[in-house]
Short mmCIF file of C-alpha atoms and ligand atoms in Angstrom, two decimals:
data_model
loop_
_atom_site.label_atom_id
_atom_site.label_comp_id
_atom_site.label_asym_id
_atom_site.label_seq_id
_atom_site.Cartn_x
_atom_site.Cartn_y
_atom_site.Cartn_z
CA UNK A 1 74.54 240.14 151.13
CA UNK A 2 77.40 240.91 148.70
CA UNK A 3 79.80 238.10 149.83
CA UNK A 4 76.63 235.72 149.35
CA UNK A 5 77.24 232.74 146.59
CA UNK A 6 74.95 229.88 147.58
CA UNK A 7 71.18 229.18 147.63
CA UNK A 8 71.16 229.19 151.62
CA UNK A 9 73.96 232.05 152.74
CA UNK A 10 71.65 234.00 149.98
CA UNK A 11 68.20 233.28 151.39
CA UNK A 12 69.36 233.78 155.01
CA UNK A 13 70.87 237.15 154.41
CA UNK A 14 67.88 238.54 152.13
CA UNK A 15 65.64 236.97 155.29
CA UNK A 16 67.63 239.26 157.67
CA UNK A 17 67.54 242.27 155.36
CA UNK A 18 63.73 241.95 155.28
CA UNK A 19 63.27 241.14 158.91
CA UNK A 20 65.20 244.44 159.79
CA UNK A 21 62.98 246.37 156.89
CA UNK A 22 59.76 244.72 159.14
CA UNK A 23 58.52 243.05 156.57
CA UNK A 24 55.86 240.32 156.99
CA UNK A 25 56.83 236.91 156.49
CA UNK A 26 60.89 237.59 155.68
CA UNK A 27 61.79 233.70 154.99
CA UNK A 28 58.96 233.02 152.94
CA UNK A 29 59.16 236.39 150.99
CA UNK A 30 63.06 235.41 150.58
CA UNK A 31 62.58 232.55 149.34
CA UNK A 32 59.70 233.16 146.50
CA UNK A 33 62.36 235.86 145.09
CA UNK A 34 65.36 233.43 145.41
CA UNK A 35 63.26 231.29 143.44
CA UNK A 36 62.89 234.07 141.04
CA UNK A 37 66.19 235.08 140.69
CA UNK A 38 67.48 232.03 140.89
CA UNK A 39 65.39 229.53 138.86
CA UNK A 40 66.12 227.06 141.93
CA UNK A 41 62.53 225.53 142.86
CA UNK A 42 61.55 225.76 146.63
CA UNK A 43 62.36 221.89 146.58
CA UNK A 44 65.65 222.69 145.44
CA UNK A 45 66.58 225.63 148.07
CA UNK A 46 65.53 222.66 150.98
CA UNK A 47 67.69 219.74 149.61
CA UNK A 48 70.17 221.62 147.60
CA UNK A 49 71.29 224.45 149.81
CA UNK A 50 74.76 224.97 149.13
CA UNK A 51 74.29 225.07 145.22
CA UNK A 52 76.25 228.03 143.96
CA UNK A 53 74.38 230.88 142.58
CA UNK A 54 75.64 233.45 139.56
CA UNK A 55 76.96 236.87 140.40
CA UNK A 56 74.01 237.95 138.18
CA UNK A 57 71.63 235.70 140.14
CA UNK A 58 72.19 237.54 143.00
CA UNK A 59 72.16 240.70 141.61
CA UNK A 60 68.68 240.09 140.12
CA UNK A 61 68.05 238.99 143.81
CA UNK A 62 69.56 241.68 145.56
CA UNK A 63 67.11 244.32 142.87
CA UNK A 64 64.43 242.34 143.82
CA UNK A 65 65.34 241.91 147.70
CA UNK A 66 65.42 246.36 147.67
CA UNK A 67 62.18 246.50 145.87
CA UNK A 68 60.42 244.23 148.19
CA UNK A 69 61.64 246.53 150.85
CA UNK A 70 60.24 249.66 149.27
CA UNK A 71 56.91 247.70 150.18
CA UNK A 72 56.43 246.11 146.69
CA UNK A 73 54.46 242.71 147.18
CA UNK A 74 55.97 239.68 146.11
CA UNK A 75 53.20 238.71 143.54
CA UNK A 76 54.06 242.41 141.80
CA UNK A 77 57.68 241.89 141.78
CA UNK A 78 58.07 238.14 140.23
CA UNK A 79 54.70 238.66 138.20
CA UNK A 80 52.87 235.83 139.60
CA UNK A 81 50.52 234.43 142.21
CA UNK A 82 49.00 231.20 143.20
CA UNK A 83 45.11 231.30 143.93
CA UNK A 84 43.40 227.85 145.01
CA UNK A 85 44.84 225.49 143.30
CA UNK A 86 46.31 227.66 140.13
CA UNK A 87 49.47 230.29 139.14
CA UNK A 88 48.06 233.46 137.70
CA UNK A 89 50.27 235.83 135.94
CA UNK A 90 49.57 239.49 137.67
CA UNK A 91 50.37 242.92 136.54
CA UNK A 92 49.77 246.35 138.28
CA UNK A 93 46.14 246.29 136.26
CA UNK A 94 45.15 243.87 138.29
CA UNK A 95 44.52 242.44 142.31
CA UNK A 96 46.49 240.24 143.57
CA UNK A 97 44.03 237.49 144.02
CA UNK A 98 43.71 237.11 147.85
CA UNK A 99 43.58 234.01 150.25
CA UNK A 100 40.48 235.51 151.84
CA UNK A 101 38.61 234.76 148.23
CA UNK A 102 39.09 231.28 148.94
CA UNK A 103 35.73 230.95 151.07
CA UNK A 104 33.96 232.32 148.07
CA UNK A 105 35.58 229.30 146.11
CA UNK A 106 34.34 227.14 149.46
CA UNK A 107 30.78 228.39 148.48
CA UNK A 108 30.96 227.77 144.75
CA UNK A 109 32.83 223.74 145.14
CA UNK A 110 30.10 222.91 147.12
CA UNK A 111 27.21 224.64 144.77
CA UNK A 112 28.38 222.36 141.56
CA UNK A 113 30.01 219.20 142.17
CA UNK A 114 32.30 217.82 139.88
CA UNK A 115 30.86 216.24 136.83
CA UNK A 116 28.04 219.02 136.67
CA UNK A 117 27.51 220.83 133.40
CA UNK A 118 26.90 224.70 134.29
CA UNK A 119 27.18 228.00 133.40
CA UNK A 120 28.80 230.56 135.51
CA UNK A 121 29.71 234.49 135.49
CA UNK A 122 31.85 235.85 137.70
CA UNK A 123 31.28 239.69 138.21
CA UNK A 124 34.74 242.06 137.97
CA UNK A 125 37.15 238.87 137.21
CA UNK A 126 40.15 240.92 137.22
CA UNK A 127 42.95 238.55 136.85
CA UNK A 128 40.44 235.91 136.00
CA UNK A 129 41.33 234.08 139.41
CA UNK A 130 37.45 233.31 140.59
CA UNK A 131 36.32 231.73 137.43
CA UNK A 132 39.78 230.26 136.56
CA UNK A 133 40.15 228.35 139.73
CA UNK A 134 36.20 227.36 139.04
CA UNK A 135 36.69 226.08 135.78
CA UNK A 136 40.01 224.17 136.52
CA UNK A 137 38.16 222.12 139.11
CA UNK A 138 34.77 221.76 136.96
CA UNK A 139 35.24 220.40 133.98
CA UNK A 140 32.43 220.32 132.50
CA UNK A 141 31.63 224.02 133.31
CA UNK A 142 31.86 227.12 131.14
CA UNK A 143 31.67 230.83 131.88
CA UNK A 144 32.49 234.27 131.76
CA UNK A 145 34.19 236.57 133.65
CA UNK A 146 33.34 240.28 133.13
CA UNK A 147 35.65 243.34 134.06
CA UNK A 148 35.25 247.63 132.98
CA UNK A 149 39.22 247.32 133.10
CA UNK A 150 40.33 246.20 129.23
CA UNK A 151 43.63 246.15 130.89
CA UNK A 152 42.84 243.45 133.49
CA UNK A 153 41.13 241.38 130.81
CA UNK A 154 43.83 241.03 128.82
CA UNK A 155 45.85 239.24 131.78
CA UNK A 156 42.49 237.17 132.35
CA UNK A 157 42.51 235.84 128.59
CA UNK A 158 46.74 235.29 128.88
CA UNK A 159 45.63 233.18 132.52
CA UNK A 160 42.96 231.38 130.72
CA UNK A 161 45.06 230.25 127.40
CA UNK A 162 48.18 229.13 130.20
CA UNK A 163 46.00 227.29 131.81
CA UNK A 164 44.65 225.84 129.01
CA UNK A 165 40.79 227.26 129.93
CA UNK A 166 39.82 229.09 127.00
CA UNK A 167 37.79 226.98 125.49
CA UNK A 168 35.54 227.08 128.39
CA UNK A 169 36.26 231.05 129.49
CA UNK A 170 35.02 233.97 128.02
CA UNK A 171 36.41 237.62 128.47
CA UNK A 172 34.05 240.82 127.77
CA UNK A 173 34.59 244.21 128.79
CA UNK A 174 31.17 245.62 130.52
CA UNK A 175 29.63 247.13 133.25
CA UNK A 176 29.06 244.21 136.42
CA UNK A 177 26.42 242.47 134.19
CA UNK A 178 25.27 244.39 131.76
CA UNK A 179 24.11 243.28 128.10
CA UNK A 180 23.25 239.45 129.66
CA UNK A 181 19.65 237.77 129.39
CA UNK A 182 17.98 237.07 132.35
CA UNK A 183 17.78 234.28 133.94
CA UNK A 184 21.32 233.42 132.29
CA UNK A 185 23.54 231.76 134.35
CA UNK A 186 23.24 228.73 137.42
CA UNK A 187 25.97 230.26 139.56
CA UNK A 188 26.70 234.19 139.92
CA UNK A 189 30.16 235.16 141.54
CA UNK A 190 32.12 238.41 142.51
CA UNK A 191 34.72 239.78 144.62
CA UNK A 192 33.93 243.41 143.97
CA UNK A 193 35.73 246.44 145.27
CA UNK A 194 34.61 247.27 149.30
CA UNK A 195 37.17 249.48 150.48
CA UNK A 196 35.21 253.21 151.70
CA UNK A 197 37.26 255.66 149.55
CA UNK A 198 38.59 257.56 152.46
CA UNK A 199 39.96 254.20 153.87
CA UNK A 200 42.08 253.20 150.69
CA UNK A 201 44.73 256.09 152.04
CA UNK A 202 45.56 254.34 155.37
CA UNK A 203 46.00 250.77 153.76
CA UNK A 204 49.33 249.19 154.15
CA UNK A 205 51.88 250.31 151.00
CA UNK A 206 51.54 246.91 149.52
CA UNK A 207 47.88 247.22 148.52
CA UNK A 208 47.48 251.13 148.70
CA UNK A 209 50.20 251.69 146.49
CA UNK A 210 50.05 248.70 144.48
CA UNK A 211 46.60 247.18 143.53
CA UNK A 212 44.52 249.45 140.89
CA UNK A 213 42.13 251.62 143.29
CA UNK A 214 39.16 250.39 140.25
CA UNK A 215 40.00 246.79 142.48
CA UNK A 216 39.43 248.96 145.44
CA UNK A 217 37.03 251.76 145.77
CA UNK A 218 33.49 250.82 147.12
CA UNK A 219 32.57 254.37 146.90
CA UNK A 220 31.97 256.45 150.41
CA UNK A 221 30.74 253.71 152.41
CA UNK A 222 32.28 250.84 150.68
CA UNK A 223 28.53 249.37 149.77
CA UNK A 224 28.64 250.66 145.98
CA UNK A 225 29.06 247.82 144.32
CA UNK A 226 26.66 245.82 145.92
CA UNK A 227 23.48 248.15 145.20
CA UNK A 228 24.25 247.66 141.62
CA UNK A 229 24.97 243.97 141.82
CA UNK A 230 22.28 243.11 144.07
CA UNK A 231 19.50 243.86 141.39
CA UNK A 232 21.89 242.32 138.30
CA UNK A 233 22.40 238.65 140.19
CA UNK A 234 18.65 238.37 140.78
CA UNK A 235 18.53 239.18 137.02
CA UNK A 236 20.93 236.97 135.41
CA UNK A 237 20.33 234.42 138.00
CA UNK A 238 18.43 231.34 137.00
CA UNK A 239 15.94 230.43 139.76
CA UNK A 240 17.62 227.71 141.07
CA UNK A 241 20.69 229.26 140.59
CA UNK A 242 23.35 229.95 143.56
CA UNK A 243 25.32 233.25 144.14
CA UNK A 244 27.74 234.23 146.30
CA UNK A 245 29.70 237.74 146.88
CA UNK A 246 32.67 238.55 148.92
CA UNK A 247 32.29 241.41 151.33
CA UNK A 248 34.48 243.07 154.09
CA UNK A 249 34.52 241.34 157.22
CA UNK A 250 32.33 244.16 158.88
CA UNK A 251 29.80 244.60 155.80
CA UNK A 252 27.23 241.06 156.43
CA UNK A 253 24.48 242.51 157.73
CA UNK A 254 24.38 245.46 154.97
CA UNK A 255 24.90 243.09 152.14
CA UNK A 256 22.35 240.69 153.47
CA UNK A 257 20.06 243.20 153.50
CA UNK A 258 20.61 244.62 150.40
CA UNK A 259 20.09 240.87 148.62
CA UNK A 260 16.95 240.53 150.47
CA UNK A 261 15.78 243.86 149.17
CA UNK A 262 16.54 242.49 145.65
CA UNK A 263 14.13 239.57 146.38
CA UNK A 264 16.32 236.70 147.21
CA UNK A 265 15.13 234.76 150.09
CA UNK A 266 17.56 232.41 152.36
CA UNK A 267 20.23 234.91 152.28
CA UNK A 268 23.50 233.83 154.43
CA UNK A 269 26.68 235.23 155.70
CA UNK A 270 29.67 233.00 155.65
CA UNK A 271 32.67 232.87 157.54
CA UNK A 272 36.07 232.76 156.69
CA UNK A 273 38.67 230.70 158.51
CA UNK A 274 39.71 233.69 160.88
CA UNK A 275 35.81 234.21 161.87
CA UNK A 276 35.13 236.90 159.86
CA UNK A 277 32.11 237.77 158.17
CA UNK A 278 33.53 237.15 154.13
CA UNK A 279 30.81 235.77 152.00
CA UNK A 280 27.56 236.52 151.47
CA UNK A 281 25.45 233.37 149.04
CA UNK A 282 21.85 232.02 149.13
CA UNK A 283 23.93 228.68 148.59
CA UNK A 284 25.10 225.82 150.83
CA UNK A 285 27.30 226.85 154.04
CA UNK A 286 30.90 225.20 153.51
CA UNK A 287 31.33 225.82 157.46
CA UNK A 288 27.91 223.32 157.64
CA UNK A 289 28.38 221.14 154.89
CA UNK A 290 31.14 218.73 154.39
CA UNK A 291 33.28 219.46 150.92
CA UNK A 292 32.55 216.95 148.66
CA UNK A 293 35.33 214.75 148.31
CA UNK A 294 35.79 214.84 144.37
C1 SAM B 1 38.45 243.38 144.12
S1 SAM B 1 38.83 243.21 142.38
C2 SAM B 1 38.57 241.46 142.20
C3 SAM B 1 39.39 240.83 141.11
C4 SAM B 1 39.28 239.30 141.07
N1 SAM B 1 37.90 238.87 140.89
C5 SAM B 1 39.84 238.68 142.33
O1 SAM B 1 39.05 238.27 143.20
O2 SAM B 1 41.07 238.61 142.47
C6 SAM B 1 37.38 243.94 141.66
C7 SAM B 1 37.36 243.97 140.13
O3 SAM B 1 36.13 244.60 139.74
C8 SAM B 1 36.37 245.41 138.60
N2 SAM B 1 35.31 246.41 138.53
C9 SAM B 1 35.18 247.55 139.24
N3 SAM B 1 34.06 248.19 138.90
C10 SAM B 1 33.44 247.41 137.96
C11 SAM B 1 32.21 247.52 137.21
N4 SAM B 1 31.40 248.58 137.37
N5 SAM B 1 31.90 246.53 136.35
C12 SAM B 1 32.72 245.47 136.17
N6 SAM B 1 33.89 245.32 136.84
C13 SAM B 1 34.23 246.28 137.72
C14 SAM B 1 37.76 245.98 138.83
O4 SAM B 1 38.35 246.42 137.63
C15 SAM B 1 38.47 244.77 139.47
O5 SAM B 1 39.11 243.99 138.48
#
């Protein structure tokens, strides 16, 4: 990579570097550090390959290119990550929002359509993603995203004030629900942690090593979090309300049962794109029900 001194002989060696390290997804994890380093935008490396890049560009890129190979994920490295249809800064106090928590954002569009004035909570925000990505898409919505990590709400409140949501988010430092009036809020979210302790250990490097095991641990069986949240959404849930929880692809029927034991009725498992089991809602199937076009 040394003799490198343009966007493209850059990319394509840092793309055969990471191929050879077996990294997932070498040109695309190239090219979101190029843009890094570089300042180039991905429109930029496509049209404008042969623009010359600084010796301390690609020094930058070459620290970054070794980190990623140590098994660092991109969205640590460069400090960012896109979610739905918004860039979240990240830190290592918080997940790196996932694609998979995009059918829980399915299940919440279709819940609250545009123009709807309502009040939502989502349950462990962490980087704020869930209730950031709501509120960017519902303008006339307001909520509050609640995390026992003071650490990972501070990079929610930086997200909301970039995006310009704080006037409509609110940050507080408690336990799932805790301290909220009953019967509080029209639409209850969370991606809570899932993973059975003794699992964490055999995760791949990226997420083992790298997201905070609080974002993690479900406790021995991975069903923790959902006891205590069943109980707390029927609580703060208004009775028309809709909520919907992510779960691990082979926790449905566990989860289902555990809402049903809290006393909703019409309990459902969604589906994510791959055909796993992701979501679990007494809301309107987004796999059913056409996506309002708004
Ligand atoms: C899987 S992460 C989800 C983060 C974010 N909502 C997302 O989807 O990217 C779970 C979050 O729950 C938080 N958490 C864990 N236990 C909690 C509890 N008892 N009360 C509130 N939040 C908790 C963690 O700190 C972490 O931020």
């Amino acid at each position: 990579m040394t003799a490198s001194n343009t966007l493209l002989t850059a990319w394509k060696a840092a793309q055969a570097r990471l191929k050879t390290g077996r990294i997932d997804s070498p040109a695309i994890d190239a090219r979101l550090l190029l843009e890094a380093a570089s300042g180039a935008s991905r429109m930029d490396i496509l049209t404008d390959p042969y623009r010359v890049i600084t010796d301390d560009q690609l020094s930058a890129y070459e620290t970054m290119v070794e980190r990623r190979l140590r098994r660092e994920p991109v969205s640590r490295i460069i400090g960012k990550k896109g979610f739905w249809k918004i860039m979240l800064n990240v830190t290592p106090d918080v997940l790196s929002p996932r694609p998979d928590t995009e059918t829980l954002m399915d299940v919440a569009m279709l819940a609250f359509s545009r123009n709807e004035a309502f009040e939502a909570i989502d349950l462990g925000t962490g980087s704020g993603a869930i209730l950031l990505a709501l509120l960017a898409e519902r303008p006339a919505a307001k909520g509050v995203g609640t995390d026992i990590s003071s650490e990972a709400l501070a990079v929610a409140k930086e997200n909301a004030a970039n995006l310009d949501l704080n006037d409509r988010a609110v940050f507080l430092r408690t336990e799932w629900a805790a301290g909220f009036g009953d019967a509080s809020f029209d639409l209850v979210l969370s991606n809570p942690p899932y993973i059975p302790t003794d699992h964490i250990a055999t995760l791949d490097p990226e997420v083992r090593d790298h997201d905070p095991h609080l974002a993690l641990d479900g406790g021995p069986d991975g069903l923790q979090a959902y006891r205590d949240l069943a109980p707390e959404v029927k609580r703060i849930l208004k009775p028309l309300g809709v909520f919907a929880v992510e779960i691990g692809w082979d926790q449905g029927p566990q989860v289902k049962a555990l809402f049903e034991a809290a006393g909703f009725t019409d309990v459902k498992i969604i589906k994510d794109l791959g055909e796993r089991d992701r979501v679990i809602t007494n809301g309107p199937d987004p796999r059913t029900n056409p996506i309002p076009k708004d």
